[in-house]
Structure formats: C-alpha cells, structure tokens
PDB file of C-alpha atoms in Angstrom:
ATOM      1  CA  MET A   1     -17.762  13.743  -3.079  1.00 43.00           C
ATOM      2  CA  GLN A   2     -15.912  16.080  -0.728  1.00 51.00           C
ATOM      3  CA  ASN A   3     -13.367  17.469  -3.207  1.00 62.00           C
ATOM      4  CA  ASN A   4     -11.158  16.511  -6.128  1.00 71.00           C
ATOM      5  CA  LYS A   5      -7.968  17.199  -4.184  1.00 76.00           C
ATOM      6  CA  ILE A   6      -8.710  14.350  -1.766  1.00 80.00           C
ATOM      7  CA  LYS A   7      -9.719  12.033  -4.630  1.00 79.00           C
ATOM      8  CA  LYS A   8      -6.365  12.528  -6.339  1.00 86.00           C
ATOM      9  CA  LYS A   9      -4.530  11.407  -3.195  1.00 94.00           C
ATOM     10  CA  PHE A  10      -5.802   7.844  -3.548  1.00 97.00           C
ATOM     11  CA  ILE A  11      -4.310   4.929  -5.450  1.00 97.00           C
ATOM     12  CA  ILE A  12      -6.277   1.680  -5.555  1.00 96.00           C
ATOM     13  CA  GLY A  13      -4.141  -1.349  -4.684  1.00 94.00           C
ATOM     14  CA  SER A  14      -4.729  -4.703  -6.386  1.00 91.00           C
ATOM     15  CA  TRP A  15      -2.787  -7.015  -4.011  1.00 90.00           C
ATOM     16  CA  SER A  16      -5.951  -7.975  -2.124  1.00 86.00           C
ATOM     17  CA  TRP A  17      -7.589  -9.250  -5.335  1.00 85.00           C
ATOM     18  CA  ASP A  18      -5.376 -12.344  -5.092  1.00 80.00           C
ATOM     19  CA  GLY A  19      -3.402 -12.127  -1.842  1.00 73.00           C
ATOM     20  CA  TYR A  20      -6.454 -12.546   0.388  1.00 80.00           C
ATOM     21  CA  LYS A  21      -9.151 -14.294  -1.583  1.00 75.00           C
ATOM     22  CA  PRO A  22      -9.166 -14.743  -5.383  1.00 75.00           C
ATOM     23  CA  THR A  23     -11.375 -12.077  -6.945  1.00 81.00           C
ATOM     24  CA  THR A  24     -13.303 -12.771 -10.131  1.00 84.00           C
ATOM     25  CA  PHE A  25     -12.967 -10.464 -13.117  1.00 85.00           C
ATOM     26  CA  LYS A  26     -16.688  -9.695 -12.840  1.00 88.00           C
ATOM     27  CA  GLU A  27     -16.420  -8.766  -9.151  1.00 87.00           C
ATOM     28  CA  ALA A  28     -13.354  -6.578  -9.649  1.00 86.00           C
ATOM     29  CA  SER A  29     -14.832  -4.895 -12.739  1.00 87.00           C
ATOM     30  CA  ALA A  30     -17.983  -3.959 -10.819  1.00 90.00           C
ATOM     31  CA  ALA A  31     -15.932  -2.391  -8.025  1.00 91.00           C
ATOM     32  CA  ILE A  32     -13.622  -0.568 -10.440  1.00 90.00           C
ATOM     33  CA  GLU A  33     -16.543   0.800 -12.442  1.00 91.00           C
ATOM     34  CA  ILE A  34     -17.843   2.579  -9.310  1.00 94.00           C
ATOM     35  CA  LEU A  35     -14.356   3.892  -8.537  1.00 94.00           C
ATOM     36  CA  LEU A  36     -13.900   5.293 -12.049  1.00 92.00           C
ATOM     37  CA  GLU A  37     -17.336   6.911 -11.940  1.00 92.00           C
ATOM     38  CA  ASN A  38     -16.240   8.695  -8.767  1.00 93.00           C
ATOM     39  CA  GLY A  39     -12.909   9.909 -10.116  1.00 91.00           C
ATOM     40  CA  PHE A  40     -10.510   7.258  -8.778  1.00 94.00           C
ATOM     41  CA  ASN A  41      -8.454   6.030 -11.726  1.00 94.00           C
ATOM     42  CA  GLU A  42      -4.921   5.356 -10.404  1.00 96.00           C
ATOM     43  CA  PHE A  43      -4.058   1.725  -9.577  1.00 97.00           C
ATOM     44  CA  ASP A  44      -1.109  -0.076  -7.972  1.00 97.00           C
ATOM     45  CA  THR A  45      -0.085  -3.580  -9.037  1.00 95.00           C
ATOM     46  CA  SER A  46       2.862  -5.942  -9.547  1.00 94.00           C
ATOM     47  CA  PRO A  47       3.674  -9.058 -11.619  1.00 93.00           C
ATOM     48  CA  SER A  48       3.559 -10.987  -8.314  1.00 90.00           C
ATOM     49  CA  TYR A  49      -0.038  -9.894  -7.684  1.00 90.00           C
ATOM     50  CA  GLY A  50      -1.265 -12.544 -10.116  1.00 84.00           C
ATOM     51  CA  ARG A  51      -4.969 -12.064 -10.638  1.00 85.00           C
ATOM     52  CA  GLY A  52      -4.714  -8.400  -9.648  1.00 87.00           C
ATOM     53  CA  GLU A  53      -2.306  -7.659 -12.487  1.00 91.00           C
ATOM     54  CA  GLU A  54      -4.284  -9.779 -14.985  1.00 91.00           C
ATOM     55  CA  ILE A  55      -7.538  -7.969 -14.231  1.00 90.00           C
ATOM     56  CA  LEU A  56      -5.948  -4.528 -14.561  1.00 93.00           C
ATOM     57  CA  ALA A  57      -4.252  -5.486 -17.838  1.00 92.00           C
ATOM     58  CA  LYS A  58      -7.642  -6.467 -19.308  1.00 91.00           C
ATOM     59  CA  LEU A  59      -9.380  -3.351 -18.019  1.00 90.00           C
ATOM     60  CA  LYS A  60      -6.565  -1.053 -19.166  1.00 91.00           C
ATOM     61  CA  LYS A  61      -7.087  -2.208 -22.772  1.00 89.00           C
ATOM     62  CA  LYS A  62     -10.761  -1.238 -22.535  1.00 87.00           C
ATOM     63  CA  ASN A  63     -10.331   2.000 -20.600  1.00 89.00           C
ATOM     64  CA  LYS A  64      -7.469   4.402 -21.328  1.00 88.00           C
ATOM     65  CA  GLU A  65      -8.393   6.506 -18.271  1.00 90.00           C
ATOM     66  CA  ILE A  66      -6.807   3.904 -16.006  1.00 94.00           C
ATOM     67  CA  ILE A  67      -3.374   4.922 -14.701  1.00 96.00           C
ATOM     68  CA  ILE A  68      -1.022   2.057 -13.848  1.00 97.00           C
ATOM     69  CA  ASN A  69       1.727   1.990 -11.229  1.00 98.00           C
ATOM     70  CA  THR A  70       3.578  -1.315 -11.197  1.00 97.00           C
ATOM     71  CA  LYS A  71       6.782  -2.897  -9.917  1.00 97.00           C
ATOM     72  CA  CYS A  72       9.858  -4.799 -11.029  1.00 95.00           C
ATOM     73  CA  GLY A  73      12.206  -7.213  -9.292  1.00 92.00           C
ATOM     74  CA  THR A  74       9.610  -9.855  -8.366  1.00 87.00           C
ATOM     75  CA  ASN A  75       7.926 -12.120 -10.892  1.00 81.00           C
ATOM     76  CA  ARG A  76       4.609 -13.992 -10.948  1.00 78.00           C
ATOM     77  CA  ASN A  77       6.116 -16.879  -8.944  1.00 77.00           C
ATOM     78  CA  PHE A  78       7.412 -14.519  -6.220  1.00 76.00           C
ATOM     79  CA  GLN A  79      10.986 -15.106  -7.387  1.00 84.00           C
ATOM     80  CA  ARG A  80      13.040 -12.015  -6.621  1.00 89.00           C
ATOM     81  CA  SER A  81      15.967 -10.741  -8.677  1.00 91.00           C
ATOM     82  CA  PHE A  82      17.413  -7.271  -9.125  1.00 93.00           C
ATOM     83  CA  LYS A  83      19.968  -8.331 -11.730  1.00 92.00           C
ATOM     84  CA  LYS A  84      19.898  -5.927 -14.653  1.00 93.00           C
ATOM     85  CA  LYS A  85      18.913  -8.575 -17.226  1.00 94.00           C
ATOM     86  CA  ASP A  86      16.020  -9.817 -15.054  1.00 94.00           C
ATOM     87  CA  LEU A  87      14.786  -6.288 -14.402  1.00 95.00           C
ATOM     88  CA  ILE A  88      14.815  -5.498 -18.123  1.00 96.00           C
ATOM     89  CA  LYS A  89      12.868  -8.673 -18.867  1.00 95.00           C
ATOM     90  CA  GLY A  90      10.251  -7.878 -16.217  1.00 95.00           C
ATOM     91  CA  ILE A  91       9.913  -4.211 -17.178  1.00 96.00           C
ATOM     92  CA  ASN A  92       9.456  -5.037 -20.858  1.00 97.00           C
ATOM     93  CA  LEU A  93       6.743  -7.576 -19.996  1.00 95.00           C
ATOM     94  CA  SER A  94       4.891  -4.916 -17.980  1.00 96.00           C
ATOM     95  CA  LEU A  95       5.184  -2.409 -20.838  1.00 97.00           C
ATOM     96  CA  LYS A  96       3.746  -5.009 -23.184  1.00 95.00           C
ATOM     97  CA  LYS A  97       0.783  -5.557 -20.840  1.00 94.00           C
ATOM     98  CA  PHE A  98       0.033  -1.946 -19.983  1.00 95.00           C
ATOM     99  CA  GLY A  99       1.696   0.303 -22.512  1.00 92.00           C
ATOM    100  CA  LYS A 100       3.196   3.352 -20.818  1.00 91.00           C
ATOM    101  CA  ILE A 101       3.568   3.112 -17.039  1.00 97.00           C
ATOM    102  CA  ASN A 102       2.992   5.951 -14.593  1.00 98.00           C
ATOM    103  CA  VAL A 103       5.249   4.828 -11.691  1.00 98.00           C
ATOM    104  CA  LEU A 104       7.692   1.932 -11.998  1.00 98.00           C
ATOM    105  CA  GLN A 105       8.927   0.785  -8.580  1.00 98.00           C
ATOM    106  CA  LEU A 106      11.534  -1.620  -7.311  1.00 97.00           C
ATOM    107  CA  HIS A 107       9.544  -4.232  -5.416  1.00 96.00           C
ATOM    108  CA  ASN A 108      10.531  -4.595  -1.741  1.00 94.00           C
ATOM    109  CA  PRO A 109      14.325  -4.599  -2.211  1.00 93.00           C
ATOM    110  CA  ARG A 110      16.669  -5.074   0.735  1.00 88.00           C
ATOM    111  CA  LYS A 111      20.090  -3.472   0.999  1.00 76.00           C
ATOM    112  CA  GLU A 112      22.034  -6.732   0.905  1.00 69.00           C
ATOM    113  CA  LYS A 113      20.363  -7.618  -2.412  1.00 70.00           C
ATOM    114  CA  LEU A 114      21.045  -4.254  -4.072  1.00 79.00           C
ATOM    115  CA  LYS A 115      24.793  -3.841  -4.358  1.00 80.00           C
ATOM    116  CA  ASN A 116      24.176  -2.511  -7.868  1.00 88.00           C
ATOM    117  CA  ILE A 117      21.719   0.193  -6.741  1.00 93.00           C
ATOM    118  CA  TYR A 118      23.199   3.023  -8.833  1.00 94.00           C
ATOM    119  CA  GLU A 119      23.218   0.839 -11.938  1.00 95.00           C
ATOM    120  CA  ILE A 120      19.525   0.127 -11.291  1.00 95.00           C
ATOM    121  CA  ILE A 121      18.748   3.823 -10.805  1.00 96.00           C
ATOM    122  CA  ASP A 122      20.416   4.529 -14.146  1.00 97.00           C
ATOM    123  CA  LEU A 123      18.385   1.749 -15.809  1.00 97.00           C
ATOM    124  CA  LEU A 124      15.075   3.112 -14.537  1.00 97.00           C
ATOM    125  CA  ASN A 125      16.048   6.610 -15.632  1.00 98.00           C
ATOM    126  CA  GLN A 126      16.727   5.305 -19.141  1.00 98.00           C
ATOM    127  CA  TYR A 127      13.120   4.103 -19.363  1.00 98.00           C
ATOM    128  CA  LYS A 128      12.044   7.480 -18.009  1.00 98.00           C
ATOM    129  CA  LYS A 129      14.048   9.370 -20.644  1.00 97.00           C
ATOM    130  CA  LYS A 130      12.391   7.273 -23.341  1.00 97.00           C
ATOM    131  CA  LYS A 131       9.023   8.310 -21.822  1.00 97.00           C
ATOM    132  CA  LEU A 132       8.006   4.682 -21.324  1.00 97.00           C
ATOM    133  CA  ILE A 133       7.576   5.396 -17.620  1.00 98.00           C
ATOM    134  CA  LYS A 134       6.729   8.727 -16.011  1.00 98.00           C
ATOM    135  CA  PHE A 135       8.229   8.273 -12.539  1.00 98.00           C
ATOM    136  CA  THR A 136      10.761   5.973 -10.848  1.00 98.00           C
ATOM    137  CA  GLY A 137      10.061   4.543  -7.415  1.00 98.00           C
ATOM    138  CA  ILE A 138      10.517   1.993  -4.645  1.00 97.00           C
ATOM    139  CA  SER A 139       7.955  -0.057  -2.762  1.00 97.00           C
ATOM    140  CA  LEU A 140       9.828  -0.397   0.544  1.00 97.00           C
ATOM    141  CA  ALA A 141       9.999  -3.716   2.342  1.00 94.00           C
ATOM    142  CA  ARG A 142       9.149  -3.548   6.021  1.00 91.00           C
ATOM    143  CA  ASP A 143      12.067  -2.181   8.073  1.00 89.00           C
ATOM    144  CA  ALA A 144      14.323  -2.130   4.970  1.00 92.00           C
ATOM    145  CA  TYR A 145      15.302   1.524   4.752  1.00 94.00           C
ATOM    146  CA  PHE A 146      18.060   2.726   2.468  1.00 94.00           C
ATOM    147  CA  PRO A 147      20.155   5.836   3.171  1.00 95.00           C
ATOM    148  CA  MET A 148      18.248   8.986   2.238  1.00 96.00           C
ATOM    149  CA  LYS A 149      20.932   9.959  -0.292  1.00 95.00           C
ATOM    150  CA  ILE A 150      19.845   6.861  -2.259  1.00 95.00           C
ATOM    151  CA  LEU A 151      16.093   7.214  -1.690  1.00 97.00           C
ATOM    152  CA  ASN A 152      16.125  10.773  -2.978  1.00 98.00           C
ATOM    153  CA  HIS A 153      17.148   9.473  -6.409  1.00 97.00           C
ATOM    154  CA  PHE A 154      13.589   8.113  -6.745  1.00 98.00           C
ATOM    155  CA  ASP A 155      10.510  10.171  -7.637  1.00 98.00           C
ATOM    156  CA  PHE A 156       8.046   8.054  -5.647  1.00 98.00           C
ATOM    157  CA  ILE A 157       8.232   5.803  -2.595  1.00 98.00           C
ATOM    158  CA  GLN A 158       5.533   3.793  -0.876  1.00 98.00           C
ATOM    159  CA  ASP A 159       5.884   2.696   2.731  1.00 98.00           C
ATOM    160  CA  GLU A 160       3.612   0.977   5.213  1.00 97.00           C
ATOM    161  CA  PHE A 161       1.846   3.428   7.496  1.00 97.00           C
ATOM    162  CA  ASN A 162      -1.196   2.996   9.728  1.00 96.00           C
ATOM    163  CA  LEU A 163      -2.378   3.243  13.325  1.00 95.00           C
ATOM    164  CA  LEU A 164      -0.234   0.221  14.208  1.00 94.00           C
ATOM    165  CA  ARG A 165       2.912   1.278  12.358  1.00 94.00           C
ATOM    166  CA  ILE A 166       4.192   4.862  12.259  1.00 95.00           C
ATOM    167  CA  ASP A 167       7.881   4.296  11.382  1.00 93.00           C
ATOM    168  CA  PRO A 168       7.788   6.532   8.257  1.00 96.00           C
ATOM    169  CA  LEU A 169       7.123   9.617  10.406  1.00 96.00           C
ATOM    170  CA  LYS A 170      10.760   9.435  11.492  1.00 95.00           C
ATOM    171  CA  LYS A 171      12.420   7.354   8.786  1.00 96.00           C
ATOM    172  CA  MET A 172      11.026   9.220   5.764  1.00 97.00           C
ATOM    173  CA  LYS A 173      10.774  12.798   7.035  1.00 95.00           C
ATOM    174  CA  ASN A 174      13.677  13.965   4.816  1.00 97.00           C
ATOM    175  CA  TYR A 175      12.475  12.300   1.632  1.00 98.00           C
ATOM    176  CA  GLU A 176      12.060  14.873  -1.150  1.00 97.00           C
ATOM    177  CA  GLY A 177       9.821  13.019  -3.620  1.00 98.00           C
ATOM    178  CA  THR A 178       6.217  11.800  -3.525  1.00 98.00           C
ATOM    179  CA  LEU A 179       5.584   9.601  -0.480  1.00 98.00           C
ATOM    180  CA  ALA A 180       2.661   7.149  -0.455  1.00 98.00           C
ATOM    181  CA  ALA A 181       1.186   5.379   2.582  1.00 98.00           C
ATOM    182  CA  ARG A 182       0.145   1.774   2.001  1.00 97.00           C
ATOM    183  CA  SER A 183      -1.551  -0.873   4.172  1.00 96.00           C
ATOM    184  CA  ILE A 184      -3.612   1.770   5.948  1.00 97.00           C
ATOM    185  CA  TYR A 185      -5.968  -0.963   7.208  1.00 96.00           C
ATOM    186  CA  ALA A 186      -3.031  -3.186   8.257  1.00 95.00           C
ATOM    187  CA  ASN A 187      -3.918  -6.208   6.143  1.00 93.00           C
ATOM    188  CA  GLY A 188      -7.556  -6.062   7.243  1.00 93.00           C
ATOM    189  CA  ILE A 189      -6.729  -5.887  10.962  1.00 94.00           C
ATOM    190  CA  LEU A 190      -8.085  -2.340  11.227  1.00 95.00           C
ATOM    191  CA  THR A 191     -11.576  -3.320  10.067  1.00 94.00           C
ATOM    192  CA  GLN A 192     -14.788  -4.220  11.856  1.00 93.00           C
ATOM    193  CA  LYS A 193     -14.556  -7.797  10.573  1.00 92.00           C
ATOM    194  CA  PHE A 194     -11.284  -8.639  12.309  1.00 94.00           C
ATOM    195  CA  ASN A 195     -11.786 -10.323  15.694  1.00 93.00           C
ATOM    196  CA  LEU A 196     -10.539 -13.209  17.871  1.00 94.00           C
ATOM    197  CA  ASN A 197     -12.406 -15.722  15.752  1.00 93.00           C
ATOM    198  CA  SER A 198     -10.961 -14.565  12.440  1.00 92.00           C
ATOM    199  CA  THR A 199      -9.677 -17.411  10.284  1.00 90.00           C
ATOM    200  CA  PHE A 200      -8.070 -17.370   6.850  1.00 90.00           C
ATOM    201  CA  SER A 201      -7.975 -19.826   3.961  1.00 88.00           C
ATOM    202  CA  LYS A 202      -4.701 -21.460   2.910  1.00 85.00           C
ATOM    203  CA  LYS A 203      -4.557 -19.163  -0.118  1.00 83.00           C
ATOM    204  CA  ASP A 204      -4.754 -16.086   2.109  1.00 87.00           C
ATOM    205  CA  HIS A 205      -1.230 -14.870   2.991  1.00 86.00           C
ATOM    206  CA  ARG A 206      -2.437 -13.930   6.501  1.00 91.00           C
ATOM    207  CA  ALA A 207      -2.996 -17.612   7.332  1.00 91.00           C
ATOM    208  CA  SER A 208       0.758 -18.075   7.866  1.00 91.00           C
ATOM    209  CA  TRP A 209       1.211 -15.348  10.481  1.00 92.00           C
ATOM    210  CA  LEU A 210      -2.094 -14.015  11.835  1.00 92.00           C
ATOM    211  CA  LYS A 211      -2.939 -16.850  14.218  1.00 91.00           C
ATOM    212  CA  LYS A 212      -2.706 -18.196  17.774  1.00 91.00           C
ATOM    213  CA  GLN A 213      -1.012 -15.875  20.280  1.00 89.00           C
ATOM    214  CA  ARG A 214      -0.072 -13.331  17.644  1.00 89.00           C
ATOM    215  CA  LEU A 215      -3.711 -12.982  16.599  1.00 92.00           C
ATOM    216  CA  LYS A 216      -4.715 -12.464  20.257  1.00 91.00           C
ATOM    217  CA  ASN A 217      -2.035  -9.844  20.848  1.00 89.00           C
ATOM    218  CA  ILE A 218      -2.837  -7.952  17.666  1.00 91.00           C
ATOM    219  CA  TYR A 219      -6.540  -8.078  18.467  1.00 92.00           C
ATOM    220  CA  ASN A 220      -5.750  -6.447  21.826  1.00 90.00           C
ATOM    221  CA  GLN A 221      -3.808  -3.736  19.999  1.00 90.00           C
ATOM    222  CA  LYS A 222      -6.842  -3.057  17.831  1.00 92.00           C
ATOM    223  CA  LYS A 223      -9.089  -3.087  20.907  1.00 91.00           C
ATOM    224  CA  LEU A 224      -6.986  -0.389  22.550  1.00 90.00           C
ATOM    225  CA  LEU A 225      -7.180   1.752  19.413  1.00 92.00           C
ATOM    226  CA  ASN A 226     -10.952   1.253  19.328  1.00 91.00           C
ATOM    227  CA  SER A 227     -11.145   2.688  22.836  1.00 91.00           C
ATOM    228  CA  LEU A 228      -9.794   6.023  21.565  1.00 90.00           C
ATOM    229  CA  THR A 229     -12.736   6.760  19.281  1.00 91.00           C
ATOM    230  CA  LYS A 230     -16.453   6.269  18.719  1.00 89.00           C
ATOM    231  CA  GLU A 231     -15.839   6.077  14.962  1.00 92.00           C
ATOM    232  CA  LYS A 232     -15.690   2.759  13.140  1.00 93.00           C
ATOM    233  CA  ILE A 233     -12.088   1.632  12.979  1.00 95.00           C
ATOM    234  CA  GLU A 234     -11.982   1.827   9.143  1.00 95.00           C
ATOM    235  CA  LYS A 235     -12.936   5.495   9.179  1.00 95.00           C
ATOM    236  CA  PHE A 236     -10.627   6.291  12.087  1.00 95.00           C
ATOM    237  CA  SER A 237      -7.772   4.592  10.195  1.00 96.00           C
ATOM    238  CA  LEU A 238      -8.474   6.614   7.071  1.00 96.00           C
ATOM    239  CA  ASP A 239      -8.817   9.932   8.907  1.00 95.00           C
ATOM    240  CA  PHE A 240      -5.575   9.204  10.771  1.00 96.00           C
ATOM    241  CA  VAL A 241      -3.539   8.794   7.575  1.00 96.00           C
ATOM    242  CA  LEU A 242      -5.175  11.835   5.956  1.00 95.00           C
ATOM    243  CA  ARG A 243      -3.958  13.898   8.926  1.00 94.00           C
ATOM    244  CA  PHE A 244      -0.318  13.681   7.765  1.00 96.00           C
ATOM    245  CA  LYS A 245       0.587  16.000   4.888  1.00 94.00           C
ATOM    246  CA  MET A 246       3.877  14.194   4.241  1.00 97.00           C
ATOM    247  CA  PHE A 247       1.839  11.498   2.469  1.00 98.00           C
ATOM    248  CA  GLU A 248       0.864  12.950  -0.894  1.00 97.00           C
ATOM    249  CA  LYS A 249      -0.636   9.601  -1.901  1.00 98.00           C
ATOM    250  CA  ILE A 250      -2.538   6.864  -0.067  1.00 98.00           C
ATOM    251  CA  ILE A 251      -2.830   3.310  -1.386  1.00 98.00           C
ATOM    252  CA  VAL A 252      -5.991   1.474  -0.373  1.00 97.00           C
ATOM    253  CA  GLY A 253      -7.023  -2.082  -1.281  1.00 93.00           C
ATOM    254  CA  LEU A 254     -10.691  -2.483  -2.270  1.00 92.00           C
ATOM    255  CA  ARG A 255     -12.034  -5.808  -3.537  1.00 87.00           C
ATOM    256  CA  THR A 256     -15.813  -5.597  -3.626  1.00 89.00           C
ATOM    257  CA  LYS A 257     -18.606  -3.139  -4.427  1.00 91.00           C
ATOM    258  CA  LYS A 258     -19.493  -2.981  -0.732  1.00 92.00           C
ATOM    259  CA  GLN A 259     -15.933  -2.092   0.252  1.00 92.00           C
ATOM    260  CA  VAL A 260     -15.873   0.599  -2.422  1.00 94.00           C
ATOM    261  CA  LYS A 261     -19.188   2.084  -1.267  1.00 94.00           C
ATOM    262  CA  ASP A 262     -18.049   2.078   2.371  1.00 93.00           C
ATOM    263  CA  PHE A 263     -14.790   3.740   1.326  1.00 95.00           C
ATOM    264  CA  LEU A 264     -16.638   6.454  -0.620  1.00 94.00           C
ATOM    265  CA  THR A 265     -18.850   7.118   2.398  1.00 93.00           C
ATOM    266  CA  ASN A 266     -15.811   7.412   4.669  1.00 92.00           C
ATOM    267  CA  ILE A 267     -14.137   9.813   2.237  1.00 92.00           C
ATOM    268  CA  GLU A 268     -17.294  11.891   1.981  1.00 90.00           C
ATOM    269  CA  ASN A 269     -17.469  12.166   5.766  1.00 89.00           C
ATOM    270  CA  SER A 270     -13.758  12.456   6.445  1.00 88.00           C
ATOM    271  CA  LYS A 271     -12.675  14.996   9.023  1.00 86.00           C
ATOM    272  CA  LYS A 272      -9.524  16.056  10.793  1.00 87.00           C
ATOM    273  CA  ILE A 273      -8.742  14.000  13.865  1.00 90.00           C
ATOM    274  CA  ASP A 274      -8.161  16.206  16.884  1.00 88.00           C
ATOM    275  CA  LYS A 275      -4.456  16.695  17.650  1.00 89.00           C
ATOM    276  CA  LYS A 276      -4.926  15.193  21.119  1.00 89.00           C
ATOM    277  CA  TYR A 277      -5.810  11.814  19.572  1.00 89.00           C
ATOM    278  CA  ILE A 278      -2.824  11.978  17.237  1.00 93.00           C
ATOM    279  CA  LYS A 279      -0.620  12.658  20.270  1.00 91.00           C
ATOM    280  CA  LYS A 280      -2.155   9.738  22.186  1.00 90.00           C
ATOM    281  CA  ILE A 281      -1.452   7.347  19.328  1.00 91.00           C
ATOM    282  CA  ILE A 282       2.110   8.557  18.840  1.00 91.00           C
ATOM    283  CA  ASP A 283       2.710   8.359  22.611  1.00 90.00           C
ATOM    284  CA  LEU A 284       1.505   4.743  22.601  1.00 88.00           C
ATOM    285  CA  HIS A 285       4.199   3.974  20.066  1.00 89.00           C
ATOM    286  CA  LYS A 286       6.896   5.951  21.885  1.00 85.00           C
ATOM    287  CA  ASN A 287       6.073   4.267  25.182  1.00 81.00           C
ATOM    288  CA  ASN A 288       5.771   0.784  23.664  1.00 74.00           C
ATOM    289  CA  ALA A 289       2.328   0.440  25.200  1.00 67.00           C
ATOM    290  CA  PHE A 290       1.590  -2.692  23.202  1.00 57.00           C
ATOM    291  CA  PHE A 291       4.070  -2.670  20.379  1.00 56.00           C
ATOM    292  CA  ASN A 292       7.070  -4.101  22.182  1.00 51.00           C
ATOM    293  CA  SER A 293       6.468  -7.841  21.711  1.00 50.00           C
ATOM    294  CA  LYS A 294       7.437 -10.150  18.887  1.00 56.00           C
ATOM    295  CA  GLU A 295       3.716 -10.599  18.309  1.00 63.00           C
ATOM    296  CA  LYS A 296       3.158  -7.011  17.213  1.00 71.00           C
ATOM    297  CA  TYR A 297       1.649  -6.195  13.839  1.00 79.00           C
TER     298      TYR A 297
END
C-alpha cells in the first residue's frame, strides 16, 4: 500500500449495498474483510440504507475496529423529518445499533425544511458533549447549500464531487471543518461497465433516471472525459479527487471483492494528475461544454 496517510482519507460507503443491487451478508463481509486487512476501517451508512446499515450493525458487534459514520433525519422507509422528537428517536436507534458514533450527520436536509436549524445544531452538540458522538455533520443534498455561517457550525460535511460535478470547489471553499467528497464514480457512470446498453433492475435507484435520452447524453459526457486520458476511467476519477486538498476525506462505495481489489490497485498506483488536465476539466465546466442540458448528470 502506498502510505497510511492516503488510507486514512477513505471512508467506505454502504449505500450501494442496497441502493443498486441487494448485497448478501456473505458478499459484503468478504469485501469488508479485505478492506480491514488493508487498513480501511471507517464506514458511512444511514437508516435509509437498509441492508447496508444492517450488515454494518452485525459486523460492528464482531469487530470493534470498525468506525461508523451515520445519519439522522431519514428513516428506513425514506420518510424524512427534522423535527426534534423524530431526530432524537432516530439517533437513539442508531446508538443502540452501533454504540458510540464517529460522525452523526443530518441526512440531505433542504433549507425550507430546516427552519429550526439552530435548535438542531444544539441537539447534536448535546450528544457530542455526552461523548455519544464524536463529530457533528451534514450530508448535503444536491444543490442544497446553506449559508456558510450555518455550515461552519458542523465538524464534518460530505458533498458530491467528481469529474462530472465540481460545484464544491466554489460553494465549499470557505468551509472550516472536515470536507468529504462522495459519489466520486457518479453512481457508477464513471466506470468501465457503464455504456449505452446499460440497464438497471427496478430495485436499482438509477432505473428511474438513468435512461433514454438522459443515458445517451451522460454517456457522451463520459466519452469526452475518456478522451482526456489513457487511464481507465475509475482510476482517472480517483486520481482527480485526490488532487484536491480541500477534501480531507473521500467516500467510496465498494460492494464486491473484485471492486475492492480494483480499488486497492488504483490506490497503490495513484499519481498526481497533471495540472493541464485539471484545467481542461474545469474549463469544460466553466464553458458548459456538455453540462448545460437538463440531461446532465
């Protein structure tokens, strides 16, 4: 492995264990075992992740090395509420499942739903003072940015960042806490497997939006990115995110042993992308080269 500093940047996301294709406990355990052996022990989950949360709860009881970051505000049935009583209920359920929590995040809140934001901040800080959670945080919903004076009350924030979406470079540049990049493979779009013939089962959340003309347009976006490098798109995506020091953490979803092994190989061989490629990508965004339609990623 290249070095421990890079290892510590990564958090393993569990959304894909249920949001794409249901993962068995055996399959997930095999993948996690390899990750733990290689020094990756921090995981991201949520009550709404279903199987992902269940698997981590079982594994956490067997292995105290596992560090859990979870969320509140959305329950198992994807019902969202940021009322104080509902947050307390959800947080206490998570504490019962996992014991102490590393990062507790509000799950994809939007400004119109959070009129009681300072009351919520105070609530999370109460759990922090009791040492039931270590850090407070927010998992930002897409395009739902709060004023920085509010965001800086939180220790940790995760935001979507990848070759197809670079909004945090501008929106989060003045954030003072720990910033994490998530969706670095853009829901599987920035992988070798994604192509014009990609189809998704009804249980896969991508089935509702990654189809028809939108699929074609997004495939063309990926094709243009592919033209910038001889690297496989997964590695290029990873190296791109690693290039930005503002992201102290990177959340990556890995479901299978093969995905884990490919990820470890890409980490081992990671290298700095030349500044000229970074500039090309940023210029594509600035000039709306292919990101200006309603069919963008």
